[in-house]
């Protein structure tokens, strides 16, 4: 029930030897059509990995036969040789499929600054294409994991069609896609223009609103392939809703599995003058290290929230701000509200609501607490 939930898609995940522990590390998702409409969105980081640069060119064509994803190495900051490695990867997959490299997207994830072991990777591509099957979605989702502790998959069924997806991401989760790789599939009939427009709208409301640690990666890629095997031209509104639901499901799984996190925090800003203001304020709170440390210590420190909101250009009157933590309005009218001892932060899920009292717009950003385990994971060894 992953990328192969829609008809017309095959996938596989194999161990090629890129990871020292022998775990799966190469995945393919193959679109058997009849359509090859596709679109992709990428990291906003100006330092882009070789596979991102390659896949951006492929995405411009609006068609995709397959996506190859490897973990065990990001192939980022590897210069022209790294780009040649990506090209060779696409060529190898295309040859195995009897197709064109111009319709093969490539994604890589892992340590930055090291070239991939190409004999192992190309052998893995051959094996993955040979093993690609309708029941290979879970193995593919497993193969793209880095520090992820679990595979991340989701699907939704519409009126005569299905939307499926898999994703990876546990660290460097920040706006501009979070730090992630995601492959989405559908057997609905869509044009490449529809794929592009609907994918951008869905990611803007989901993956772009995940911020675990404020760190943007070099490899972020989200791909949507529409194979058309269902023979159904969907109602756009329904499809947009289902695609957003799949992306939102995966975004929630990213936060749930974030490195070292003990809390999954939803920062909702309401009463904003417009959605842009709501996002500004929500991002400020979600990215505030002091606030995140307070939540780790189970301290309902609403002062950290107000201080973070105050750094933004959002429209509000400081004396009209209200803050609730897990449903307790600990701040009213910019001052002390209900007794903060009523706030129970012992559970994993934490909700923070900020009322700007300036309008009717709202937005939510997902984040996590800042923990000693996160610091250890990102300081004890290269990741």
PDB file of C-alpha atoms in Angstrom, residues 46-205:
ATOM      1  CA  UNK A  46      21.350  27.013  -3.703  1.00  0.00           C
ATOM      2  CA  UNK A  47      23.800  24.169  -3.102  1.00  0.00           C
ATOM      3  CA  UNK A  48      22.126  21.335  -4.984  1.00  0.00           C
ATOM      4  CA  UNK A  49      23.273  17.728  -5.225  1.00  0.00           C
ATOM      5  CA  UNK A  50      24.094  16.197  -8.600  1.00  0.00           C
ATOM      6  CA  UNK A  51      20.905  14.080  -8.723  1.00  0.00           C
ATOM      7  CA  UNK A  52      18.822  17.206  -8.095  1.00  0.00           C
ATOM      8  CA  UNK A  53      20.502  18.994 -11.006  1.00  0.00           C
ATOM      9  CA  UNK A  54      19.919  15.958 -13.232  1.00  0.00           C
ATOM     10  CA  UNK A  55      16.311  15.429 -12.166  1.00  0.00           C
ATOM     11  CA  UNK A  56      15.486  19.092 -12.652  1.00  0.00           C
ATOM     12  CA  UNK A  57      16.363  18.646 -16.318  1.00  0.00           C
ATOM     13  CA  UNK A  58      14.258  15.490 -16.577  1.00  0.00           C
ATOM     14  CA  UNK A  59      11.293  17.160 -14.860  1.00  0.00           C
ATOM     15  CA  UNK A  60      11.274  19.945 -17.440  1.00  0.00           C
ATOM     16  CA  UNK A  61      10.196  17.357 -19.993  1.00  0.00           C
ATOM     17  CA  UNK A  62       7.081  16.523 -17.977  1.00  0.00           C
ATOM     18  CA  UNK A  63       7.535  12.762 -18.476  1.00  0.00           C
ATOM     19  CA  UNK A  64       8.986   9.976 -16.335  1.00  0.00           C
ATOM     20  CA  UNK A  65       9.342   6.247 -16.851  1.00  0.00           C
ATOM     21  CA  UNK A  66      11.125   5.594 -13.584  1.00  0.00           C
ATOM     22  CA  UNK A  67      12.717   6.983 -10.448  1.00  0.00           C
ATOM     23  CA  UNK A  68      15.934   5.550  -9.023  1.00  0.00           C
ATOM     24  CA  UNK A  69      16.695   6.331  -5.375  1.00  0.00           C
ATOM     25  CA  UNK A  70      19.799   5.366  -3.458  1.00  0.00           C
ATOM     26  CA  UNK A  71      20.568   5.779   0.224  1.00  0.00           C
ATOM     27  CA  UNK A  72      24.063   5.412   1.607  1.00  0.00           C
ATOM     28  CA  UNK A  73      25.395   8.542  -0.073  1.00  0.00           C
ATOM     29  CA  UNK A  74      24.036  11.933  -1.131  1.00  0.00           C
ATOM     30  CA  UNK A  75      26.280  12.509  -4.168  1.00  0.00           C
ATOM     31  CA  UNK A  76      26.254  16.188  -3.170  1.00  0.00           C
ATOM     32  CA  UNK A  77      29.177  18.589  -3.582  1.00  0.00           C
ATOM     33  CA  UNK A  78      30.988  16.039  -5.751  1.00  0.00           C
ATOM     34  CA  UNK A  79      31.589  18.283  -8.772  1.00  0.00           C
ATOM     35  CA  UNK A  80      31.370  17.214 -12.445  1.00  0.00           C
ATOM     36  CA  UNK A  81      32.330  13.588 -11.644  1.00  0.00           C
ATOM     37  CA  UNK A  82      29.318  13.350  -9.328  1.00  0.00           C
ATOM     38  CA  UNK A  83      27.013  14.590 -12.095  1.00  0.00           C
ATOM     39  CA  UNK A  84      28.508  12.026 -14.443  1.00  0.00           C
ATOM     40  CA  UNK A  85      27.744   9.368 -11.836  1.00  0.00           C
ATOM     41  CA  UNK A  86      24.105  10.457 -11.750  1.00  0.00           C
ATOM     42  CA  UNK A  87      23.943  10.406 -15.543  1.00  0.00           C
ATOM     43  CA  UNK A  88      25.419   6.914 -15.557  1.00  0.00           C
ATOM     44  CA  UNK A  89      22.811   5.797 -13.013  1.00  0.00           C
ATOM     45  CA  UNK A  90      19.970   7.061 -15.202  1.00  0.00           C
ATOM     46  CA  UNK A  91      21.529   5.470 -18.282  1.00  0.00           C
ATOM     47  CA  UNK A  92      21.855   2.134 -16.494  1.00  0.00           C
ATOM     48  CA  UNK A  93      18.195   2.148 -15.422  1.00  0.00           C
ATOM     49  CA  UNK A  94      17.090   3.233 -18.888  1.00  0.00           C
ATOM     50  CA  UNK A  95      19.082   0.432 -20.501  1.00  0.00           C
ATOM     51  CA  UNK A  96      17.549  -2.144 -18.170  1.00  0.00           C
ATOM     52  CA  UNK A  97      14.088  -0.822 -19.045  1.00  0.00           C
ATOM     53  CA  UNK A  98      14.804  -0.441 -22.753  1.00  0.00           C
ATOM     54  CA  UNK A  99      14.027   3.234 -22.491  1.00  0.00           C
ATOM     55  CA  UNK A 100      15.521   6.751 -22.438  1.00  0.00           C
ATOM     56  CA  UNK A 101      17.648   8.198 -19.624  1.00  0.00           C
ATOM     57  CA  UNK A 102      15.889  11.507 -20.290  1.00  0.00           C
ATOM     58  CA  UNK A 103      12.839  10.020 -18.546  1.00  0.00           C
ATOM     59  CA  UNK A 104      14.613   8.601 -15.496  1.00  0.00           C
ATOM     60  CA  UNK A 105      14.784  10.739 -12.385  1.00  0.00           C
ATOM     61  CA  UNK A 106      17.539  10.039  -9.868  1.00  0.00           C
ATOM     62  CA  UNK A 107      17.546  10.787  -6.137  1.00  0.00           C
ATOM     63  CA  UNK A 108      20.305  10.196  -3.594  1.00  0.00           C
ATOM     64  CA  UNK A 109      20.448  10.543   0.164  1.00  0.00           C
ATOM     65  CA  UNK A 110      23.182  10.159   2.746  1.00  0.00           C
ATOM     66  CA  UNK A 111      26.499  11.774   3.592  1.00  0.00           C
ATOM     67  CA  UNK A 112      27.454  14.920   1.654  1.00  0.00           C
ATOM     68  CA  UNK A 113      30.836  15.319  -0.024  1.00  0.00           C
ATOM     69  CA  UNK A 114      31.617  11.738  -1.017  1.00  0.00           C
ATOM     70  CA  UNK A 115      31.239  10.064  -4.394  1.00  0.00           C
ATOM     71  CA  UNK A 116      29.156   6.929  -4.636  1.00  0.00           C
ATOM     72  CA  UNK A 117      30.732   3.504  -5.234  1.00  0.00           C
ATOM     73  CA  UNK A 118      29.496   3.192  -8.808  1.00  0.00           C
ATOM     74  CA  UNK A 119      30.086  -0.521  -9.462  1.00  0.00           C
ATOM     75  CA  UNK A 120      27.924  -1.372  -6.463  1.00  0.00           C
ATOM     76  CA  UNK A 121      25.297   1.246  -7.308  1.00  0.00           C
ATOM     77  CA  UNK A 122      24.977   0.228 -10.963  1.00  0.00           C
ATOM     78  CA  UNK A 123      24.768  -3.419  -9.973  1.00  0.00           C
ATOM     79  CA  UNK A 124      22.016  -2.460  -7.553  1.00  0.00           C
ATOM     80  CA  UNK A 125      20.124  -0.638 -10.308  1.00  0.00           C
ATOM     81  CA  UNK A 126      20.232  -3.754 -12.496  1.00  0.00           C
ATOM     82  CA  UNK A 127      19.014  -5.935  -9.647  1.00  0.00           C
ATOM     83  CA  UNK A 128      16.261  -3.517  -8.606  1.00  0.00           C
ATOM     84  CA  UNK A 129      14.869  -3.173 -12.125  1.00  0.00           C
ATOM     85  CA  UNK A 130      14.926  -6.952 -12.529  1.00  0.00           C
ATOM     86  CA  UNK A 131      13.057  -7.430  -9.235  1.00  0.00           C
ATOM     87  CA  UNK A 132      10.555  -4.567  -9.672  1.00  0.00           C
ATOM     88  CA  UNK A 133       7.058  -5.863  -9.008  1.00  0.00           C
ATOM     89  CA  UNK A 134       3.638  -4.757  -7.863  1.00  0.00           C
ATOM     90  CA  UNK A 135       4.373  -5.988  -4.334  1.00  0.00           C
ATOM     91  CA  UNK A 136       7.723  -4.184  -4.078  1.00  0.00           C
ATOM     92  CA  UNK A 137       6.527  -0.903  -2.621  1.00  0.00           C
ATOM     93  CA  UNK A 138       7.424  -1.597   0.998  1.00  0.00           C
ATOM     94  CA  UNK A 139      10.914  -2.856   0.110  1.00  0.00           C
ATOM     95  CA  UNK A 140      11.469   0.301  -1.944  1.00  0.00           C
ATOM     96  CA  UNK A 141      10.386   2.479   0.981  1.00  0.00           C
ATOM     97  CA  UNK A 142      12.770   0.562   3.228  1.00  0.00           C
ATOM     98  CA  UNK A 143      15.687   1.001   0.823  1.00  0.00           C
ATOM     99  CA  UNK A 144      15.548   4.807   0.827  1.00  0.00           C
ATOM    100  CA  UNK A 145      15.928   5.146   4.612  1.00  0.00           C
ATOM    101  CA  UNK A 146      18.977   6.818   6.150  1.00  0.00           C
ATOM    102  CA  UNK A 147      18.545   7.654   9.848  1.00  0.00           C
ATOM    103  CA  UNK A 148      14.841   6.846   9.512  1.00  0.00           C
ATOM    104  CA  UNK A 149      13.842   4.137  11.965  1.00  0.00           C
ATOM    105  CA  UNK A 150      10.799   3.057   9.927  1.00  0.00           C
ATOM    106  CA  UNK A 151       9.655   3.056   6.315  1.00  0.00           C
ATOM    107  CA  UNK A 152       7.140   5.775   5.484  1.00  0.00           C
ATOM    108  CA  UNK A 153       4.254   4.947   3.142  1.00  0.00           C
ATOM    109  CA  UNK A 154       0.721   6.196   2.491  1.00  0.00           C
ATOM    110  CA  UNK A 155      -2.120   5.889   0.004  1.00  0.00           C
ATOM    111  CA  UNK A 156      -5.657   7.099  -0.627  1.00  0.00           C
ATOM    112  CA  UNK A 157      -8.366   5.809  -2.961  1.00  0.00           C
ATOM    113  CA  UNK A 158     -10.462   8.178  -5.050  1.00  0.00           C
ATOM    114  CA  UNK A 159     -13.328   7.758  -7.498  1.00  0.00           C
ATOM    115  CA  UNK A 160     -11.855   5.065  -9.718  1.00  0.00           C
ATOM    116  CA  UNK A 161      -8.181   5.806  -9.058  1.00  0.00           C
ATOM    117  CA  UNK A 162      -5.551   5.671  -6.307  1.00  0.00           C
ATOM    118  CA  UNK A 163      -2.776   7.928  -5.021  1.00  0.00           C
ATOM    119  CA  UNK A 164       0.222   6.323  -3.317  1.00  0.00           C
ATOM    120  CA  UNK A 165       3.512   7.501  -1.898  1.00  0.00           C
ATOM    121  CA  UNK A 166       6.690   6.757   0.003  1.00  0.00           C
ATOM    122  CA  UNK A 167       9.091   9.147   1.705  1.00  0.00           C
ATOM    123  CA  UNK A 168      12.254   9.304   3.755  1.00  0.00           C
ATOM    124  CA  UNK A 169      13.397  11.946   6.181  1.00  0.00           C
ATOM    125  CA  UNK A 170      14.335  12.126   9.843  1.00  0.00           C
ATOM    126  CA  UNK A 171      16.910  14.902  10.125  1.00  0.00           C
ATOM    127  CA  UNK A 172      17.544  18.254   8.440  1.00  0.00           C
ATOM    128  CA  UNK A 173      13.800  18.782   8.267  1.00  0.00           C
ATOM    129  CA  UNK A 174      13.110  22.385   7.339  1.00  0.00           C
ATOM    130  CA  UNK A 175      10.815  24.433   5.099  1.00  0.00           C
ATOM    131  CA  UNK A 176      11.430  24.372   1.340  1.00  0.00           C
ATOM    132  CA  UNK A 177      10.455  20.706   1.231  1.00  0.00           C
ATOM    133  CA  UNK A 178      11.783  19.535   4.549  1.00  0.00           C
ATOM    134  CA  UNK A 179      14.841  17.373   4.043  1.00  0.00           C
ATOM    135  CA  UNK A 180      13.348  14.478   2.330  1.00  0.00           C
ATOM    136  CA  UNK A 181      12.856  12.369  -0.722  1.00  0.00           C
ATOM    137  CA  UNK A 182       9.336  11.450  -1.705  1.00  0.00           C
ATOM    138  CA  UNK A 183       7.906   9.528  -4.650  1.00  0.00           C
ATOM    139  CA  UNK A 184       4.177   9.860  -5.319  1.00  0.00           C
ATOM    140  CA  UNK A 185       2.227   7.823  -7.860  1.00  0.00           C
ATOM    141  CA  UNK A 186      -1.275   7.735  -9.276  1.00  0.00           C
ATOM    142  CA  UNK A 187      -3.088   5.688 -11.891  1.00  0.00           C
ATOM    143  CA  UNK A 188      -5.338   8.646 -12.683  1.00  0.00           C
ATOM    144  CA  UNK A 189      -5.119  10.348 -16.078  1.00  0.00           C
ATOM    145  CA  UNK A 190      -3.387  13.709 -15.634  1.00  0.00           C
ATOM    146  CA  UNK A 191      -1.389  15.999 -17.878  1.00  0.00           C
ATOM    147  CA  UNK A 192       2.119  17.038 -16.905  1.00  0.00           C
ATOM    148  CA  UNK A 193       0.778  20.564 -16.349  1.00  0.00           C
ATOM    149  CA  UNK A 194      -1.792  19.218 -13.900  1.00  0.00           C
ATOM    150  CA  UNK A 195       0.863  17.144 -12.143  1.00  0.00           C
ATOM    151  CA  UNK A 196       3.058  20.202 -11.705  1.00  0.00           C
ATOM    152  CA  UNK A 197       0.305  22.519 -10.492  1.00  0.00           C
ATOM    153  CA  UNK A 198      -1.321  20.035  -8.129  1.00  0.00           C
ATOM    154  CA  UNK A 199       1.989  18.807  -6.716  1.00  0.00           C
ATOM    155  CA  UNK A 200       3.181  22.331  -5.950  1.00  0.00           C
ATOM    156  CA  UNK A 201      -0.098  23.131  -4.209  1.00  0.00           C
ATOM    157  CA  UNK A 202       0.048  19.951  -2.111  1.00  0.00           C
ATOM    158  CA  UNK A 203       3.686  20.352  -1.059  1.00  0.00           C
ATOM    159  CA  UNK A 204       3.130  24.001  -0.146  1.00  0.00           C
ATOM    160  CA  UNK A 205       0.566  22.963   2.472  1.00  0.00           C
TER     161      UNK A 205
END
